[in-house]
Amino acid sequence: MTAQEVRAADEVAMEALGGALATRLRAGQLVFFRGELGSGKTTLIRGVLRALGYEAAVKSPTYTLVEPYSLADLTIYHFDLYRLEDPQELEFIGIRDYLDGSGVCLVEWPERAAGTLGIPDLEVMISVENSLRRVRLESHTEAGEHVLAGVK
């Protein structure tokens, strides 16, 4: 639908961008995060969680595949599919239950799911250019448009 590009100079800027996304997230939304290892996907998600009031450590759920965060008004499911060997593994963790609309699913490495997740509301693609991060945000649904509208 629409796209927007943002440049982030450092970790603080990445977290701030995550905070801007957080203000418009609603239950039932699916957001994909793409980028090379170390590009800042988890940092961006940490910014989302911090803006929603989560204060403890935010780690990437590389080995557990999903980390739930129950916050005051919203449940966030943070997926990291980097170590996913077969998309069928998602069935074993009950992926359909996570996608039932009761929480927000933030998914790192969605390409490893081989299309089993469906179309995201918003797609976040991070590329590294020297010390800068170029973040391209693309909405694919009206819900994604709503989130994208909160990014300046």
PDB file of C-alpha atoms in Angstrom:
ATOM      1  CA  MET A   1       0.000   0.000   0.000  1.00  0.00           C
ATOM      2  CA  THR A   2       2.450   2.701   1.140  1.00  0.00           C
ATOM      3  CA  ALA A   3       6.066   2.815   2.193  1.00  0.00           C
ATOM      4  CA  GLN A   4       8.249   5.116   4.177  1.00  0.00           C
ATOM      5  CA  GLU A   5      11.981   5.197   4.777  1.00  0.00           C
ATOM      6  CA  VAL A   6      13.749   6.323   7.931  1.00  0.00           C
ATOM      7  CA  ARG A   7      17.445   6.546   8.763  1.00  0.00           C
ATOM      8  CA  ALA A   8      18.630   5.747  12.265  1.00  0.00           C
ATOM      9  CA  ALA A   9      22.071   6.866  13.400  1.00  0.00           C
ATOM     10  CA  ASP A  10      22.348   4.691  16.495  1.00  0.00           C
ATOM     11  CA  GLU A  11      20.679   2.321  18.947  1.00  0.00           C
ATOM     12  CA  VAL A  12      18.796   5.173  20.626  1.00  0.00           C
ATOM     13  CA  ALA A  13      17.270   6.184  17.277  1.00  0.00           C
ATOM     14  CA  MET A  14      16.275   2.569  16.567  1.00  0.00           C
ATOM     15  CA  GLU A  15      14.545   2.300  19.949  1.00  0.00           C
ATOM     16  CA  ALA A  16      12.795   5.627  19.328  1.00  0.00           C
ATOM     17  CA  LEU A  17      11.500   4.308  16.006  1.00  0.00           C
ATOM     18  CA  GLY A  18      10.212   1.227  17.825  1.00  0.00           C
ATOM     19  CA  GLY A  19       8.473   3.561  20.250  1.00  0.00           C
ATOM     20  CA  ALA A  20       6.775   5.388  17.386  1.00  0.00           C
ATOM     21  CA  LEU A  21       5.484   2.073  16.034  1.00  0.00           C
ATOM     22  CA  ALA A  22       4.264   1.018  19.483  1.00  0.00           C
ATOM     23  CA  THR A  23       1.866   3.928  19.814  1.00  0.00           C
ATOM     24  CA  ARG A  24      -0.368   2.522  17.079  1.00  0.00           C
ATOM     25  CA  LEU A  25      -0.092  -1.234  17.507  1.00  0.00           C
ATOM     26  CA  ARG A  26      -3.360  -3.053  18.154  1.00  0.00           C
ATOM     27  CA  ALA A  27      -4.257  -6.656  18.941  1.00  0.00           C
ATOM     28  CA  GLY A  28      -4.383  -8.843  15.856  1.00  0.00           C
ATOM     29  CA  GLN A  29      -1.559  -7.142  13.987  1.00  0.00           C
ATOM     30  CA  LEU A  30       1.332  -8.991  12.389  1.00  0.00           C
ATOM     31  CA  VAL A  31       4.640  -7.209  11.786  1.00  0.00           C
ATOM     32  CA  PHE A  32       7.643  -8.688   9.976  1.00  0.00           C
ATOM     33  CA  PHE A  33      11.204  -7.553  10.689  1.00  0.00           C
ATOM     34  CA  ARG A  34      13.830  -8.314   8.043  1.00  0.00           C
ATOM     35  CA  GLY A  35      17.543  -7.596   8.032  1.00  0.00           C
ATOM     36  CA  GLU A  36      20.958  -9.165   8.359  1.00  0.00           C
ATOM     37  CA  LEU A  37      22.287 -10.444  11.676  1.00  0.00           C
ATOM     38  CA  GLY A  38      23.110  -7.478  13.888  1.00  0.00           C
ATOM     39  CA  SER A  39      21.119  -4.980  11.825  1.00  0.00           C
ATOM     40  CA  GLY A  40      18.920  -3.921  14.749  1.00  0.00           C
ATOM     41  CA  LYS A  41      15.738  -5.978  14.540  1.00  0.00           C
ATOM     42  CA  THR A  42      15.727  -6.856  18.249  1.00  0.00           C
ATOM     43  CA  THR A  43      16.729  -3.295  19.170  1.00  0.00           C
ATOM     44  CA  LEU A  44      13.711  -1.987  17.289  1.00  0.00           C
ATOM     45  CA  ILE A  45      11.451  -4.498  19.046  1.00  0.00           C
ATOM     46  CA  ARG A  46      12.972  -3.523  22.396  1.00  0.00           C
ATOM     47  CA  GLY A  47      11.922   0.060  21.584  1.00  0.00           C
ATOM     48  CA  VAL A  48       8.362  -1.153  20.969  1.00  0.00           C
ATOM     49  CA  LEU A  49       8.286  -2.967  24.304  1.00  0.00           C
ATOM     50  CA  ARG A  50       9.845  -0.088  26.255  1.00  0.00           C
ATOM     51  CA  ALA A  51       7.285   2.348  24.842  1.00  0.00           C
ATOM     52  CA  LEU A  52       4.526   0.001  26.000  1.00  0.00           C
ATOM     53  CA  GLY A  53       5.906  -0.027  29.535  1.00  0.00           C
ATOM     54  CA  TYR A  54       8.069  -3.165  29.629  1.00  0.00           C
ATOM     55  CA  GLU A  55      11.186  -2.430  31.688  1.00  0.00           C
ATOM     56  CA  ALA A  56      13.015  -5.763  32.065  1.00  0.00           C
ATOM     57  CA  ALA A  57      15.622  -7.147  29.664  1.00  0.00           C
ATOM     58  CA  VAL A  58      14.472  -7.885  26.129  1.00  0.00           C
ATOM     59  CA  LYS A  59      16.277 -10.777  24.550  1.00  0.00           C
ATOM     60  CA  SER A  60      15.835 -12.322  21.167  1.00  0.00           C
ATOM     61  CA  PRO A  61      14.009 -15.663  21.499  1.00  0.00           C
ATOM     62  CA  THR A  62      16.410 -17.406  19.117  1.00  0.00           C
ATOM     63  CA  TYR A  63      16.210 -20.778  20.857  1.00  0.00           C
ATOM     64  CA  THR A  64      12.645 -20.700  22.162  1.00  0.00           C
ATOM     65  CA  LEU A  65      11.254 -19.170  18.921  1.00  0.00           C
ATOM     66  CA  VAL A  66       8.743 -16.996  20.793  1.00  0.00           C
ATOM     67  CA  GLU A  67       8.766 -14.790  23.880  1.00  0.00           C
ATOM     68  CA  PRO A  68       5.413 -13.483  25.148  1.00  0.00           C
ATOM     69  CA  TYR A  69       5.139 -10.117  26.904  1.00  0.00           C
ATOM     70  CA  SER A  70       1.881  -9.486  28.758  1.00  0.00           C
ATOM     71  CA  LEU A  71       1.567  -5.755  29.162  1.00  0.00           C
ATOM     72  CA  ALA A  72      -1.195  -3.653  30.688  1.00  0.00           C
ATOM     73  CA  ASP A  73      -3.310  -3.282  27.557  1.00  0.00           C
ATOM     74  CA  LEU A  74      -1.700  -5.623  25.046  1.00  0.00           C
ATOM     75  CA  THR A  75       0.127  -8.918  24.665  1.00  0.00           C
ATOM     76  CA  ILE A  76       3.161  -8.890  22.393  1.00  0.00           C
ATOM     77  CA  TYR A  77       4.563 -12.110  20.937  1.00  0.00           C
ATOM     78  CA  HIS A  78       8.164 -11.675  19.831  1.00  0.00           C
ATOM     79  CA  PHE A  79       9.231 -14.385  17.395  1.00  0.00           C
ATOM     80  CA  ASP A  80      12.777 -15.016  16.211  1.00  0.00           C
ATOM     81  CA  LEU A  81      12.726 -17.666  13.502  1.00  0.00           C
ATOM     82  CA  TYR A  82      16.450 -17.567  12.689  1.00  0.00           C
ATOM     83  CA  ARG A  83      17.051 -21.107  13.942  1.00  0.00           C
ATOM     84  CA  LEU A  84      13.830 -22.520  12.524  1.00  0.00           C
ATOM     85  CA  GLU A  85      14.804 -25.543  10.456  1.00  0.00           C
ATOM     86  CA  ASP A  86      11.394 -26.480   9.102  1.00  0.00           C
ATOM     87  CA  PRO A  87       8.262 -24.303   8.903  1.00  0.00           C
ATOM     88  CA  GLN A  88       6.308 -27.285  10.304  1.00  0.00           C
ATOM     89  CA  GLU A  89       7.962 -26.543  13.676  1.00  0.00           C
ATOM     90  CA  LEU A  90       5.619 -23.562  13.898  1.00  0.00           C
ATOM     91  CA  GLU A  91       2.678 -25.946  14.075  1.00  0.00           C
ATOM     92  CA  PHE A  92       4.292 -27.650  17.076  1.00  0.00           C
ATOM     93  CA  ILE A  93       4.448 -24.365  18.995  1.00  0.00           C
ATOM     94  CA  GLY A  94       0.819 -23.566  18.139  1.00  0.00           C
ATOM     95  CA  ILE A  95       1.399 -20.752  15.672  1.00  0.00           C
ATOM     96  CA  ARG A  96      -2.317 -20.530  14.836  1.00  0.00           C
ATOM     97  CA  ASP A  97      -3.070 -19.697  18.474  1.00  0.00           C
ATOM     98  CA  TYR A  98      -0.610 -16.791  18.375  1.00  0.00           C
ATOM     99  CA  LEU A  99      -2.138 -15.483  15.159  1.00  0.00           C
ATOM    100  CA  ASP A 100      -5.711 -15.624  16.502  1.00  0.00           C
ATOM    101  CA  GLY A 101      -5.965 -11.857  16.890  1.00  0.00           C
ATOM    102  CA  SER A 102      -5.606 -11.556  20.657  1.00  0.00           C
ATOM    103  CA  GLY A 103      -2.067 -10.169  20.592  1.00  0.00           C
ATOM    104  CA  VAL A 104       0.482  -8.477  18.340  1.00  0.00           C
ATOM    105  CA  CYS A 105       2.982 -10.773  16.621  1.00  0.00           C
ATOM    106  CA  LEU A 106       6.406  -9.255  15.909  1.00  0.00           C
ATOM    107  CA  VAL A 107       8.394 -11.685  13.752  1.00  0.00           C
ATOM    108  CA  GLU A 108      12.120 -11.607  13.041  1.00  0.00           C
ATOM    109  CA  TRP A 109      13.290 -13.733  10.072  1.00  0.00           C
ATOM    110  CA  PRO A 110       9.757 -14.340   8.670  1.00  0.00           C
ATOM    111  CA  GLU A 111      11.225 -15.768   5.452  1.00  0.00           C
ATOM    112  CA  ARG A 112      12.134 -18.921   7.416  1.00  0.00           C
ATOM    113  CA  ALA A 113       8.407 -19.601   7.897  1.00  0.00           C
ATOM    114  CA  ALA A 114       8.028 -20.185   4.134  1.00  0.00           C
ATOM    115  CA  GLY A 115       4.720 -18.350   3.827  1.00  0.00           C
ATOM    116  CA  THR A 116       2.934 -20.034   6.752  1.00  0.00           C
ATOM    117  CA  LEU A 117       2.337 -16.746   8.569  1.00  0.00           C
ATOM    118  CA  GLY A 118       0.252 -14.960   5.964  1.00  0.00           C
ATOM    119  CA  ILE A 119       0.489 -11.353   4.865  1.00  0.00           C
ATOM    120  CA  PRO A 120       1.856  -8.939   7.463  1.00  0.00           C
ATOM    121  CA  ASP A 121       0.143  -5.693   8.281  1.00  0.00           C
ATOM    122  CA  LEU A 122       3.527  -4.008   8.286  1.00  0.00           C
ATOM    123  CA  GLU A 123       6.937  -5.059   7.046  1.00  0.00           C
ATOM    124  CA  VAL A 124      10.107  -3.503   8.444  1.00  0.00           C
ATOM    125  CA  MET A 125      13.282  -3.984   6.405  1.00  0.00           C
ATOM    126  CA  ILE A 126      16.576  -2.865   7.912  1.00  0.00           C
ATOM    127  CA  SER A 127      19.778  -2.436   5.961  1.00  0.00           C
ATOM    128  CA  VAL A 128      23.143  -1.305   7.283  1.00  0.00           C
ATOM    129  CA  GLU A 129      24.964   1.513   5.506  1.00  0.00           C
ATOM    130  CA  ASN A 130      28.265   2.247   7.224  1.00  0.00           C
ATOM    131  CA  SER A 131      27.176   3.102  10.783  1.00  0.00           C
ATOM    132  CA  LEU A 132      23.634   4.110   9.771  1.00  0.00           C
ATOM    133  CA  ARG A 133      20.542   1.948   9.592  1.00  0.00           C
ATOM    134  CA  ARG A 134      18.154   2.494   6.716  1.00  0.00           C
ATOM    135  CA  VAL A 135      14.699   1.301   7.763  1.00  0.00           C
ATOM    136  CA  ARG A 136      12.041   0.807   5.112  1.00  0.00           C
ATOM    137  CA  LEU A 137       8.503   0.370   6.410  1.00  0.00           C
ATOM    138  CA  GLU A 138       5.826  -0.996   4.094  1.00  0.00           C
ATOM    139  CA  SER A 139       2.182  -1.348   4.978  1.00  0.00           C
ATOM    140  CA  HIS A 140       0.216  -4.185   3.408  1.00  0.00           C
ATOM    141  CA  THR A 141      -3.168  -3.658   5.093  1.00  0.00           C
ATOM    142  CA  GLU A 142      -5.261  -0.839   6.512  1.00  0.00           C
ATOM    143  CA  ALA A 143      -4.035  -1.814   9.988  1.00  0.00           C
ATOM    144  CA  GLY A 144      -0.475  -1.431   8.703  1.00  0.00           C
ATOM    145  CA  GLU A 145      -1.356   1.975   7.269  1.00  0.00           C
ATOM    146  CA  HIS A 146      -2.556   3.006  10.717  1.00  0.00           C
ATOM    147  CA  VAL A 147       0.748   1.996  12.318  1.00  0.00           C
ATOM    148  CA  LEU A 148       2.806   3.626   9.555  1.00  0.00           C
ATOM    149  CA  ALA A 149       0.925   6.901  10.026  1.00  0.00           C
ATOM    150  CA  GLY A 150       2.467   7.193  13.502  1.00  0.00           C
ATOM    151  CA  VAL A 151       6.033   7.280  12.147  1.00  0.00           C
ATOM    152  CA  LYS A 152       7.381  10.721  11.424  1.00  0.00           C
TER     153      LYS A 152
END
